[in-house]
mmCIF file of C-alpha atoms and ligand atoms in Angstrom:
data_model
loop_
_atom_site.group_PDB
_atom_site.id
_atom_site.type_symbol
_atom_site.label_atom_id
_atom_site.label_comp_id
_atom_site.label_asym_id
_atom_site.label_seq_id
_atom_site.Cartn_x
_atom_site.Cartn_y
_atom_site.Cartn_z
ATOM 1 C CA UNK A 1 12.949 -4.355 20.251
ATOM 2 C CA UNK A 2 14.107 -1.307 17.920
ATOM 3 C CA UNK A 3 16.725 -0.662 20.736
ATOM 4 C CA UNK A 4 18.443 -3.630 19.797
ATOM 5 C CA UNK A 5 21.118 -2.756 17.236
ATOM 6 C CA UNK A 6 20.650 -5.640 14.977
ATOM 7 C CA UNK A 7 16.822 -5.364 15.059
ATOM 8 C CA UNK A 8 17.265 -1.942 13.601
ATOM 9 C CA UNK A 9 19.542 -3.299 11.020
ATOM 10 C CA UNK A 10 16.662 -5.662 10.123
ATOM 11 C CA UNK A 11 13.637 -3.552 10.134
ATOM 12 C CA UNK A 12 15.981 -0.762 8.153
ATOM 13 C CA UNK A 13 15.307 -3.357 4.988
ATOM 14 C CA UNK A 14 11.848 -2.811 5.404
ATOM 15 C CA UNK A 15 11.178 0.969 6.653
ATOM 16 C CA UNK A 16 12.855 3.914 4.972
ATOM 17 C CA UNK A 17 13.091 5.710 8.567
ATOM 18 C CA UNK A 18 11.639 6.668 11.593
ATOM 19 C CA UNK A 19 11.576 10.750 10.914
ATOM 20 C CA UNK A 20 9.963 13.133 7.809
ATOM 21 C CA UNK A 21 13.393 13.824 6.840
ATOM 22 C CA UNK A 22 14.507 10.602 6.460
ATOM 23 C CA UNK A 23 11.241 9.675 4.578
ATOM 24 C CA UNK A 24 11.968 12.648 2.264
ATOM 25 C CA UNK A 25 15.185 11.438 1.257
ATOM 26 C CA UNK A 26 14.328 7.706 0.617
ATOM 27 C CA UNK A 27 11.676 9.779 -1.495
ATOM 28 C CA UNK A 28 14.578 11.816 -3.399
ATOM 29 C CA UNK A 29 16.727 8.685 -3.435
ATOM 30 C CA UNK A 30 13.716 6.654 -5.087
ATOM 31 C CA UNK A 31 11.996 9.560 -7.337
ATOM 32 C CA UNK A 32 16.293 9.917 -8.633
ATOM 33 C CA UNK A 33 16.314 6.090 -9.701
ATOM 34 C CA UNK A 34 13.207 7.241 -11.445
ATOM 35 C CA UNK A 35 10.414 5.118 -9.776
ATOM 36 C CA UNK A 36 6.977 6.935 -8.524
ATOM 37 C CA UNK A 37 6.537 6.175 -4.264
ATOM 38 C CA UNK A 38 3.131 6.295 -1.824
ATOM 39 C CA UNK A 39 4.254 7.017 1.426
ATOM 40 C CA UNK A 40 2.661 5.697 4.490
ATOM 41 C CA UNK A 41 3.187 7.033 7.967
ATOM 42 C CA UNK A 42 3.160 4.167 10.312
ATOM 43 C CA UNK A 43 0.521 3.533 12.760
ATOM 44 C CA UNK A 44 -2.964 1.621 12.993
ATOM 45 C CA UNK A 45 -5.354 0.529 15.443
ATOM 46 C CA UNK A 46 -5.312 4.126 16.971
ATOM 47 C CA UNK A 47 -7.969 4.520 19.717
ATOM 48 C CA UNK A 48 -7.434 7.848 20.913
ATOM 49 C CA UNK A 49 -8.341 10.845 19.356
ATOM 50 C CA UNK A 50 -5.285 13.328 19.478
ATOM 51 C CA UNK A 51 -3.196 10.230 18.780
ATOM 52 C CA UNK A 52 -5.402 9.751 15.544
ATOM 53 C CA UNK A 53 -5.311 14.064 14.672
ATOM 54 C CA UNK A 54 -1.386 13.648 15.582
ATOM 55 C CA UNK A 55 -1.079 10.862 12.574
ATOM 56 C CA UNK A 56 -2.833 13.134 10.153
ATOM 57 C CA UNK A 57 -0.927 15.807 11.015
ATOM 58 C CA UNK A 58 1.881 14.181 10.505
ATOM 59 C CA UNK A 59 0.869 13.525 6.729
ATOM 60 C CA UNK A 60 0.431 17.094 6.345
ATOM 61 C CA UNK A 61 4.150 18.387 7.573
ATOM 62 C CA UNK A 62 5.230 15.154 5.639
ATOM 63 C CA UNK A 63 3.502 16.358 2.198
ATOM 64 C CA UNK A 64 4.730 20.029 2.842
ATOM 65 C CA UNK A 65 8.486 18.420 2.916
ATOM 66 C CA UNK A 66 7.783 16.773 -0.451
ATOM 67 C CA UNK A 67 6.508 19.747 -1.766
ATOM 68 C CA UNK A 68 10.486 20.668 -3.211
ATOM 69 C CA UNK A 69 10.724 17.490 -4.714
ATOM 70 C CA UNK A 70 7.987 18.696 -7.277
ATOM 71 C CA UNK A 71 6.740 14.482 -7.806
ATOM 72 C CA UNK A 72 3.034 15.531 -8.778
ATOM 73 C CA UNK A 73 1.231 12.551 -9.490
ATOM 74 C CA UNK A 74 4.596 10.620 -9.055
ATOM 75 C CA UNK A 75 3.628 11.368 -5.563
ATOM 76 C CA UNK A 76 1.509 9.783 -3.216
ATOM 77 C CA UNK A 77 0.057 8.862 0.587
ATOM 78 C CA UNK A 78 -1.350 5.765 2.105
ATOM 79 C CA UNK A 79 -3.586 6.323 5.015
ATOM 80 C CA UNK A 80 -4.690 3.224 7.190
ATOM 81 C CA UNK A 81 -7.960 4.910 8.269
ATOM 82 C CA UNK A 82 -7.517 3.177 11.651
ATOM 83 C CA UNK A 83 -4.621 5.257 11.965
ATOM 84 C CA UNK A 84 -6.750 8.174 11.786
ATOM 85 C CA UNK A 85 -9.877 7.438 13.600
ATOM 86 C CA UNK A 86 -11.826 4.604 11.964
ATOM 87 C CA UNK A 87 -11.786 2.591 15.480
ATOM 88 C CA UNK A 88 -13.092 5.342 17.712
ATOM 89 C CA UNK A 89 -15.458 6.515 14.830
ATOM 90 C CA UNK A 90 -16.410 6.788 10.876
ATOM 91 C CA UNK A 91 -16.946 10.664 11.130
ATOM 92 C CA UNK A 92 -13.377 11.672 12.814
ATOM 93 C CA UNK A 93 -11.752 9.289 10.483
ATOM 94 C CA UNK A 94 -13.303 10.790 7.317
ATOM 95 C CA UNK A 95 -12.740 14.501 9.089
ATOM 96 C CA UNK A 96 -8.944 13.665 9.478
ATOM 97 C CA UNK A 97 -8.465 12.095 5.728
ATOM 98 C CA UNK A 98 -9.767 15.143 4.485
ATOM 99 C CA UNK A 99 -7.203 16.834 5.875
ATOM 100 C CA UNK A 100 -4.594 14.660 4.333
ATOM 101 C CA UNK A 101 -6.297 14.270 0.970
ATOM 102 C CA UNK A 102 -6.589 18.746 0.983
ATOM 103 C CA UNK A 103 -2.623 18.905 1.739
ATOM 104 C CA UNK A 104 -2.232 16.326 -0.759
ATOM 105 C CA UNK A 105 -4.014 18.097 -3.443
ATOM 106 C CA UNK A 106 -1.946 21.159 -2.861
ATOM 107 C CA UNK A 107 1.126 19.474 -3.797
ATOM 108 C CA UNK A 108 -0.253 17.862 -6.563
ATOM 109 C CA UNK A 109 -0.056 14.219 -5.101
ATOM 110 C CA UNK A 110 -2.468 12.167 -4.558
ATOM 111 C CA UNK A 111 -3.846 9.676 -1.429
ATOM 112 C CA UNK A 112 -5.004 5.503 -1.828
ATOM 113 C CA UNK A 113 -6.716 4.021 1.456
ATOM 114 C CA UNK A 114 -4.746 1.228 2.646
ATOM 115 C CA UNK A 115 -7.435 -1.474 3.237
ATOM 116 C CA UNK A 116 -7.151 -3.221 6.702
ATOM 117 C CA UNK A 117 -9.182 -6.338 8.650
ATOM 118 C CA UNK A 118 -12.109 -7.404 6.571
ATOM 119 C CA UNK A 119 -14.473 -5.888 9.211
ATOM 120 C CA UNK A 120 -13.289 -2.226 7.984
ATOM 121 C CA UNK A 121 -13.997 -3.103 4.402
ATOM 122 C CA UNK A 122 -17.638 -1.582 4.202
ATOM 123 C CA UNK A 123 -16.730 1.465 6.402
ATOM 124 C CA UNK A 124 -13.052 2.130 4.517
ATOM 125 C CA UNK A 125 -15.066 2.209 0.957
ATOM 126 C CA UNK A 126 -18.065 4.205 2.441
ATOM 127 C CA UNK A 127 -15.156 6.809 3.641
ATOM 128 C CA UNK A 128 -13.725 6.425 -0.078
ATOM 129 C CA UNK A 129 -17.105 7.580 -1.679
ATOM 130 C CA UNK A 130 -17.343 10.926 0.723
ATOM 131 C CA UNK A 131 -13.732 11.246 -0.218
ATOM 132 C CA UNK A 132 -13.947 11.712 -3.803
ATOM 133 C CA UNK A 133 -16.599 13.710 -3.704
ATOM 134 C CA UNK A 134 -13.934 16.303 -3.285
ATOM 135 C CA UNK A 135 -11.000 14.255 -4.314
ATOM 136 C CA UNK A 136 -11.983 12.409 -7.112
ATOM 137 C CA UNK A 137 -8.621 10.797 -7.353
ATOM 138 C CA UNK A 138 -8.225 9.029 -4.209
ATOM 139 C CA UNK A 139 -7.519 5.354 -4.349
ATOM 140 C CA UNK A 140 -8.528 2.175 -2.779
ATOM 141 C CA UNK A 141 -6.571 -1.197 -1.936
ATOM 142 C CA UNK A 142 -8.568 -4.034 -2.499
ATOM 143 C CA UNK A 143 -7.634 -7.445 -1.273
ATOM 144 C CA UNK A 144 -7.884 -10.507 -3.859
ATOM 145 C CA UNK A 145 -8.166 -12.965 -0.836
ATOM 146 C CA UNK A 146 -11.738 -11.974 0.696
ATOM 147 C CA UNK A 147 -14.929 -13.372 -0.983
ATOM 148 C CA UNK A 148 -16.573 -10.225 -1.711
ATOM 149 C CA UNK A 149 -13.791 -8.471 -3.170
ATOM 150 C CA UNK A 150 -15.057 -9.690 -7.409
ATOM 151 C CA UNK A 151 -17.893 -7.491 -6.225
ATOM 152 C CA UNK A 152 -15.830 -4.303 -5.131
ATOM 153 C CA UNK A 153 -13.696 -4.742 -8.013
ATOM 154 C CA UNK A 154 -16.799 -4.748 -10.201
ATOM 155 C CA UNK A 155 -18.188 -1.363 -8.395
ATOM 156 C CA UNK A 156 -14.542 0.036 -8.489
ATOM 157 C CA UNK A 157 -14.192 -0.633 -11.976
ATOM 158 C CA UNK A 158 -15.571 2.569 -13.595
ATOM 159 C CA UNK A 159 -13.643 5.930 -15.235
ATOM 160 C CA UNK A 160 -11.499 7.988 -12.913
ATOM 161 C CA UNK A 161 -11.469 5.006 -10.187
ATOM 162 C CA UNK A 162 -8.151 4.053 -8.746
ATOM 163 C CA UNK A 163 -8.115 0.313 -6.975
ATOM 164 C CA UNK A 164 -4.553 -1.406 -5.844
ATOM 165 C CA UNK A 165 -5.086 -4.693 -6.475
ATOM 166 C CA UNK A 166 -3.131 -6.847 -3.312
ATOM 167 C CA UNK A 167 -3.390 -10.401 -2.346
ATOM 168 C CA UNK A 168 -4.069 -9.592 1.351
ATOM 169 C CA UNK A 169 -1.606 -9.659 4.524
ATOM 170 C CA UNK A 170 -3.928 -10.073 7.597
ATOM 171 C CA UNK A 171 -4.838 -13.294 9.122
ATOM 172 C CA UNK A 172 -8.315 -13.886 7.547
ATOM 173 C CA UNK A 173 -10.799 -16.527 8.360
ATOM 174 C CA UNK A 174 -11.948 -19.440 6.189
ATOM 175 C CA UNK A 175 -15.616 -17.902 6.242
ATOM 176 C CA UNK A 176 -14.642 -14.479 4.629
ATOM 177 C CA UNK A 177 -11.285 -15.585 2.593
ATOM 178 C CA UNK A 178 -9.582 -17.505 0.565
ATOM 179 C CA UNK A 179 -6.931 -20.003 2.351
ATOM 180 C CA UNK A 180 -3.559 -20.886 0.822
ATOM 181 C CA UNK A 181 -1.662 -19.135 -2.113
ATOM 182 C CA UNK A 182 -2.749 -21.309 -4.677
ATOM 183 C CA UNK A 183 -6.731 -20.035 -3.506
ATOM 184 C CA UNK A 184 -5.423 -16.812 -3.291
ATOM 185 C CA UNK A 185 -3.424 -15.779 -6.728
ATOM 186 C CA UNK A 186 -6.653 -17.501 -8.726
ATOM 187 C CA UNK A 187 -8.542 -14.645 -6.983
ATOM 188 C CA UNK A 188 -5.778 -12.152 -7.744
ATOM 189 C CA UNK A 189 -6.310 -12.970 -11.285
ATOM 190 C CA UNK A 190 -10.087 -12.453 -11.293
ATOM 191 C CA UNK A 191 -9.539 -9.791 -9.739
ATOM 192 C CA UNK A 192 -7.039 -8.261 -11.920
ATOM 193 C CA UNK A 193 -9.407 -9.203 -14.684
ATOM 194 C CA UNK A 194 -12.120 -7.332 -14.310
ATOM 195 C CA UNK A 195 -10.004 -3.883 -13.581
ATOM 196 C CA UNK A 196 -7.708 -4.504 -16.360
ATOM 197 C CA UNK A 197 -10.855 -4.692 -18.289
ATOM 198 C CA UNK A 198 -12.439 -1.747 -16.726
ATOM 199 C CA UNK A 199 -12.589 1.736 -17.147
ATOM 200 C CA UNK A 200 -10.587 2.595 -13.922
ATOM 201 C CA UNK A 201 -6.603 2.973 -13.341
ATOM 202 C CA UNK A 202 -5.459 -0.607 -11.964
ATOM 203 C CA UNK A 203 -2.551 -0.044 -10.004
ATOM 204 C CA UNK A 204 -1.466 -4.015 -9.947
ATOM 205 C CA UNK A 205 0.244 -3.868 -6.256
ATOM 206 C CA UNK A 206 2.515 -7.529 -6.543
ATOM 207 C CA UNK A 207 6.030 -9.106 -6.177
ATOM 208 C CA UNK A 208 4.799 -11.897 -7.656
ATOM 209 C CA UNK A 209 6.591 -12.624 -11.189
ATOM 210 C CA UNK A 210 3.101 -14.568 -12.241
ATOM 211 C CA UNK A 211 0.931 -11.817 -11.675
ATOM 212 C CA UNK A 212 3.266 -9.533 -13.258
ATOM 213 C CA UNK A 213 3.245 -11.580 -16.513
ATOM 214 C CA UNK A 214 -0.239 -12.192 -16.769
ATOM 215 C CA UNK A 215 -1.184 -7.895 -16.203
ATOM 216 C CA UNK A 216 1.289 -7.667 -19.227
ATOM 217 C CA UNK A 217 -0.811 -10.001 -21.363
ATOM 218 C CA UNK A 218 -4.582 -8.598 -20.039
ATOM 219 C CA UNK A 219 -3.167 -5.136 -20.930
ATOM 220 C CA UNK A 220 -2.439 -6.427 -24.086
ATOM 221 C CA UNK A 221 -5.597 -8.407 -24.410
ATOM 222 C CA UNK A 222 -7.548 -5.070 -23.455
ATOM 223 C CA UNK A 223 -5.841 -2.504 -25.801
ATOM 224 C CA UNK A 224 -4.078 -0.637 -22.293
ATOM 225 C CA UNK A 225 -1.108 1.109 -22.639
ATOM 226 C CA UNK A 226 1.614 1.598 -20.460
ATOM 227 C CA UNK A 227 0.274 4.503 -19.392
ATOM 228 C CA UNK A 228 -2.790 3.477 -17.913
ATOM 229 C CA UNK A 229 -2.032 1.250 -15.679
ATOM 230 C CA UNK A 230 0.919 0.648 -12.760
ATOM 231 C CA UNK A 231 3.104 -1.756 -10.654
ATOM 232 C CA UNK A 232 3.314 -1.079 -6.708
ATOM 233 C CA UNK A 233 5.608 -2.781 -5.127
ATOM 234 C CA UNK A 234 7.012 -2.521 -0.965
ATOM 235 C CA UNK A 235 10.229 -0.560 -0.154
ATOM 236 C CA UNK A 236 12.760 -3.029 0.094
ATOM 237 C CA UNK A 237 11.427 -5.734 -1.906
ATOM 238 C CA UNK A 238 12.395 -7.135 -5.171
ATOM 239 C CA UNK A 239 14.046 -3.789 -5.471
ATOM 240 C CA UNK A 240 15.930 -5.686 -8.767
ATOM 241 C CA UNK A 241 12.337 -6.093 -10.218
ATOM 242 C CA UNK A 242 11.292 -2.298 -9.590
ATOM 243 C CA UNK A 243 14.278 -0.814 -11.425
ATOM 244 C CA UNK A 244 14.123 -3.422 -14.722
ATOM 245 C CA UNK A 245 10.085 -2.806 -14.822
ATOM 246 C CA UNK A 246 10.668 1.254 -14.535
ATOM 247 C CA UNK A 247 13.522 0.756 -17.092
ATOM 248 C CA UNK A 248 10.735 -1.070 -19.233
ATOM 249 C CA UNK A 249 8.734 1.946 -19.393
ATOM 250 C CA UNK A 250 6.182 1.191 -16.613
ATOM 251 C CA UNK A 251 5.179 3.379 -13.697
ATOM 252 C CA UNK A 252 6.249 1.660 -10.531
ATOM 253 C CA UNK A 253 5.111 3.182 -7.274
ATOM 254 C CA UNK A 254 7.017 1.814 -4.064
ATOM 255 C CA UNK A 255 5.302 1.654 -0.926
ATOM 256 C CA UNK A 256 7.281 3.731 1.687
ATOM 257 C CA UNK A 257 6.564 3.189 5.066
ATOM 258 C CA UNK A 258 8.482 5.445 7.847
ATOM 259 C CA UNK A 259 7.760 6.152 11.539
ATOM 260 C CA UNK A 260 8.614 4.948 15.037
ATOM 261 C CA UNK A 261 5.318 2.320 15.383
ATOM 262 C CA UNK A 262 6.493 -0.461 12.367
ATOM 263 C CA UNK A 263 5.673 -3.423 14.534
ATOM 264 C CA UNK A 264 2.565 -4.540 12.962
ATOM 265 C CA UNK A 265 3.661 -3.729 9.363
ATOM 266 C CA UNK A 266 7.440 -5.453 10.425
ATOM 267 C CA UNK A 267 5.082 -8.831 11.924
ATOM 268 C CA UNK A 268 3.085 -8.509 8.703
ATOM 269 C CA UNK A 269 6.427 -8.832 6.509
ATOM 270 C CA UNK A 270 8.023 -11.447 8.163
ATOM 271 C CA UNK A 271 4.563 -13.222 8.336
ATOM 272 C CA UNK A 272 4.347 -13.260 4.153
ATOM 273 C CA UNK A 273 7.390 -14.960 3.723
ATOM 274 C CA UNK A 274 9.673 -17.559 5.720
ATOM 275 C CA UNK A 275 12.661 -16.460 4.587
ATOM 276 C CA UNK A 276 12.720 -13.315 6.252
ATOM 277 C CA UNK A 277 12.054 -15.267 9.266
ATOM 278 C CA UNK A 278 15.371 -16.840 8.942
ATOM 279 C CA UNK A 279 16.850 -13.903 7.882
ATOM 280 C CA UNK A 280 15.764 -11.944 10.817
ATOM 281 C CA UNK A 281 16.808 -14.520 12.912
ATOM 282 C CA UNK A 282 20.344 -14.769 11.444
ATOM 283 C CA UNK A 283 20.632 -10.708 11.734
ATOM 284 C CA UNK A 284 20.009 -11.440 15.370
ATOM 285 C CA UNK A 285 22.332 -14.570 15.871
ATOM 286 C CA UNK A 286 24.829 -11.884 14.083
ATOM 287 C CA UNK A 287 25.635 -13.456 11.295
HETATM 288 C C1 LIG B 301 2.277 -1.390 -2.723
HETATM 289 C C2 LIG B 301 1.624 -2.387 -1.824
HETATM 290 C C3 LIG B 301 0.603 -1.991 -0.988
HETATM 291 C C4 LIG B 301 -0.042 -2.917 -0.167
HETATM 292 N N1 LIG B 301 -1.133 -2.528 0.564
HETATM 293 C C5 LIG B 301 -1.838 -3.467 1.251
HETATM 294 C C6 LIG B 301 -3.054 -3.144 1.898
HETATM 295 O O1 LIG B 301 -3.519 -2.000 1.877
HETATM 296 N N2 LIG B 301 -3.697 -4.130 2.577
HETATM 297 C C7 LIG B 301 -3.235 -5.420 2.620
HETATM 298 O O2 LIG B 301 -3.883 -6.279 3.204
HETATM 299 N N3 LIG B 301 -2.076 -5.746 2.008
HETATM 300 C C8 LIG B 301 -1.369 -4.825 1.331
HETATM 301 N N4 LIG B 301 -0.200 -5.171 0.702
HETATM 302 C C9 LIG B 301 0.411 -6.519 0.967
HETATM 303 C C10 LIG B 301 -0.150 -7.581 0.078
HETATM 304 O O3 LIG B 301 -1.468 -7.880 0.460
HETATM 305 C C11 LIG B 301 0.691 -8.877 0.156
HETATM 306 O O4 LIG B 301 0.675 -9.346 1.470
HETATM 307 C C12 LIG B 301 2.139 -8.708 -0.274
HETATM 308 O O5 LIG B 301 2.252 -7.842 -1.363
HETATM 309 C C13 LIG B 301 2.728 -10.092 -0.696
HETATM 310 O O6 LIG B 301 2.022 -10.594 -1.785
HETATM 311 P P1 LIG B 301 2.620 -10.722 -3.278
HETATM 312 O O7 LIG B 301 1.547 -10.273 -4.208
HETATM 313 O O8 LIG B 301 3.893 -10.013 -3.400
HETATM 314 O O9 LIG B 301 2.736 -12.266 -3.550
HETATM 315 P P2 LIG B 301 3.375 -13.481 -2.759
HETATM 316 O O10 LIG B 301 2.825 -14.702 -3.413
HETATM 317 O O11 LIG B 301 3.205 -13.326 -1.279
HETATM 318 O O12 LIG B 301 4.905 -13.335 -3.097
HETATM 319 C C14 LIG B 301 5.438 -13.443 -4.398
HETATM 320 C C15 LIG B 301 6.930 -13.256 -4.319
HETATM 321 O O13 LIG B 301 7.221 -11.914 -3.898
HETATM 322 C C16 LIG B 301 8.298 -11.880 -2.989
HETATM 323 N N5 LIG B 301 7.800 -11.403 -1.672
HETATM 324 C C17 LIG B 301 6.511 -11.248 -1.300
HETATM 325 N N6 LIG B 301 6.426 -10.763 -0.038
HETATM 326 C C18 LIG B 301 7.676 -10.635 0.385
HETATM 327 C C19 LIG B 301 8.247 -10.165 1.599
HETATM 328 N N7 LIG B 301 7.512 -9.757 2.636
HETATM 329 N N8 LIG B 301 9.607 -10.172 1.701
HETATM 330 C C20 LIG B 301 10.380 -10.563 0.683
HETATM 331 N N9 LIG B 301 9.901 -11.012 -0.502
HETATM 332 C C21 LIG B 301 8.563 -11.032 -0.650
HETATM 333 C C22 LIG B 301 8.827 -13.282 -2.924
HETATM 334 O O14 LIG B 301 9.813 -13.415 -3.936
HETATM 335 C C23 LIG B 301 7.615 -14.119 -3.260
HETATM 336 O O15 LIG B 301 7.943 -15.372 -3.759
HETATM 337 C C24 LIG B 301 0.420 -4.276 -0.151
HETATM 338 C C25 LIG B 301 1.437 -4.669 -1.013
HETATM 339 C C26 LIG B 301 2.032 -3.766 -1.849
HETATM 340 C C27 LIG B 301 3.083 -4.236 -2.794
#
């Protein structure tokens, strides 16, 4: 599909690039308009072993090419651990995210697990406790729309802990999720509850104007400053909203995906919202 021209204009809205150099400068363009970025190197579901030492090797020449751009903790990675083992096995997946999270820490960023299918939830946080046994500051995504996730917030909730707080974007079922986006945002918000009233860093990962409101008033409700908290949003999106909240004051991290295998993020995207359906469909009818 990417060797249609048009497609490429289309996923281009979404991906900052397929090489580290482009990466790097969406970084340079994004850290110059003076909002913080996680970078993810695309891939998941990886089954084979040098594929899965390739990705985190990848992570590591990126965070040597960020290393100029001096972000520190402006700086970040996102690792889907399926990208760098999980499916084959726990062990090589923790073995290669220690890799990443040691190249992060030289640089002075820092690394947040992407959270995938609820069947890798136990396995992904089991990863995340070896992880910060070393790296105390890696982060988690946790995902308002499964059941258990009150729970994880609850164990995720004490000092030095770093949880992304998202909806959810796979295709869950009714026996482990929450259905429909009126479901899912009252979750988000009991979610959002208990780490704004934590002890952890809440790092409130949302387009969503509602959502956005209502961390502003639970910050204020629980004496939080600006500075102890943070907005993630995805490259490309609401890019209006990123600029006026970082002009606010707040730290805004954008989620910047780059690499050659952005199907299953791209599906994901156009999955979230119908009108990039239609507007994916108008890029291809050329208008
Ligand atoms: C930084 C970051 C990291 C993430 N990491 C994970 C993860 O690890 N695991 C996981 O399952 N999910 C992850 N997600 C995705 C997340 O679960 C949601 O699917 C996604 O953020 C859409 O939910 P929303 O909170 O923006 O609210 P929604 O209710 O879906 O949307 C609110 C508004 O935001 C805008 N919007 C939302 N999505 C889009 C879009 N695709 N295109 C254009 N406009 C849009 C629209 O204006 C919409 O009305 C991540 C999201 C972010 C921002």
């Amino acid at each position: 599909m990417s060797g249609f021209p048009l497609t490429k204009k289309v996923v281009e809205r979404f991906v900052a690039g397929e090489s580290t150099e482009e990466a790097r400068n969406a970084v340079e363009r994004l850290r110059d308009a003076k909002l913080a970025v996680t970078v993810d190197h695309l891939g998941e579901e990886t089954r084979d072993a040098r594929d899965a030492e390739k990705t985190a090797n990848a992570y590591v020449t990126l965070l040597e090419s960020l290393r100029p751009l001096r972000l520190g903790d402006r700086g970040e990675v996102s690792v889907k651990l399926s990208a760098v083992g999980q499916r084959i096995d726990d062990a090589m997946a923790l073995e290669n995210a220690r890799a990443i999270c040691a190249a992060a820490a030289s640089v002075g960023a820092s690394v947040t697990l992407d959270m995938e299918d609820h069947t890798t939830v136990d396995s992904t946080l089991a990863i995340l406790r070896k992880l910060r046994e070393d790296h105390p500051s890696t982060g988690v995504a946790i995902q308002a729309y499964l059941f258990r996730s009150e729970e994880d917030c609850r164990d995720l909730s004490a000092e030095g802990s770093r949880v992304r707080l998202v909806k959810g974007a796979y295709r869950e079922p009714a026996s482990v999720a929450h259905q429909g986006k009126s479901a899912v945002d009252k979750a988000y918000v009991r979610c959002l509850r208990i780490l704004m009233a934590g002890k952890g860093y809440p790092m409130v990962a949302t387009h969503d104007d509602r959502m956005i409101s209502i961390t502003e008033l639970l910050a204020d409700r629980f004496g939080r400053s600006i500075g102890d908290h943070e907005f993630q949003m995805l490259y490309g999106i609401r890019t209006d909203l990123q600029e006026s909240l970082a002009g606010a004051g707040h730290t805004v991290r954008v989620y910047v995906p780059y690499g050659d295998d952005w199907y299953g993020y791209f599906m994901r995207r156009l999955a979230e919202r119908p009108a990039n359906v239609a507007f994916f469909l108008r890029a291809l009818g050329g208008k």
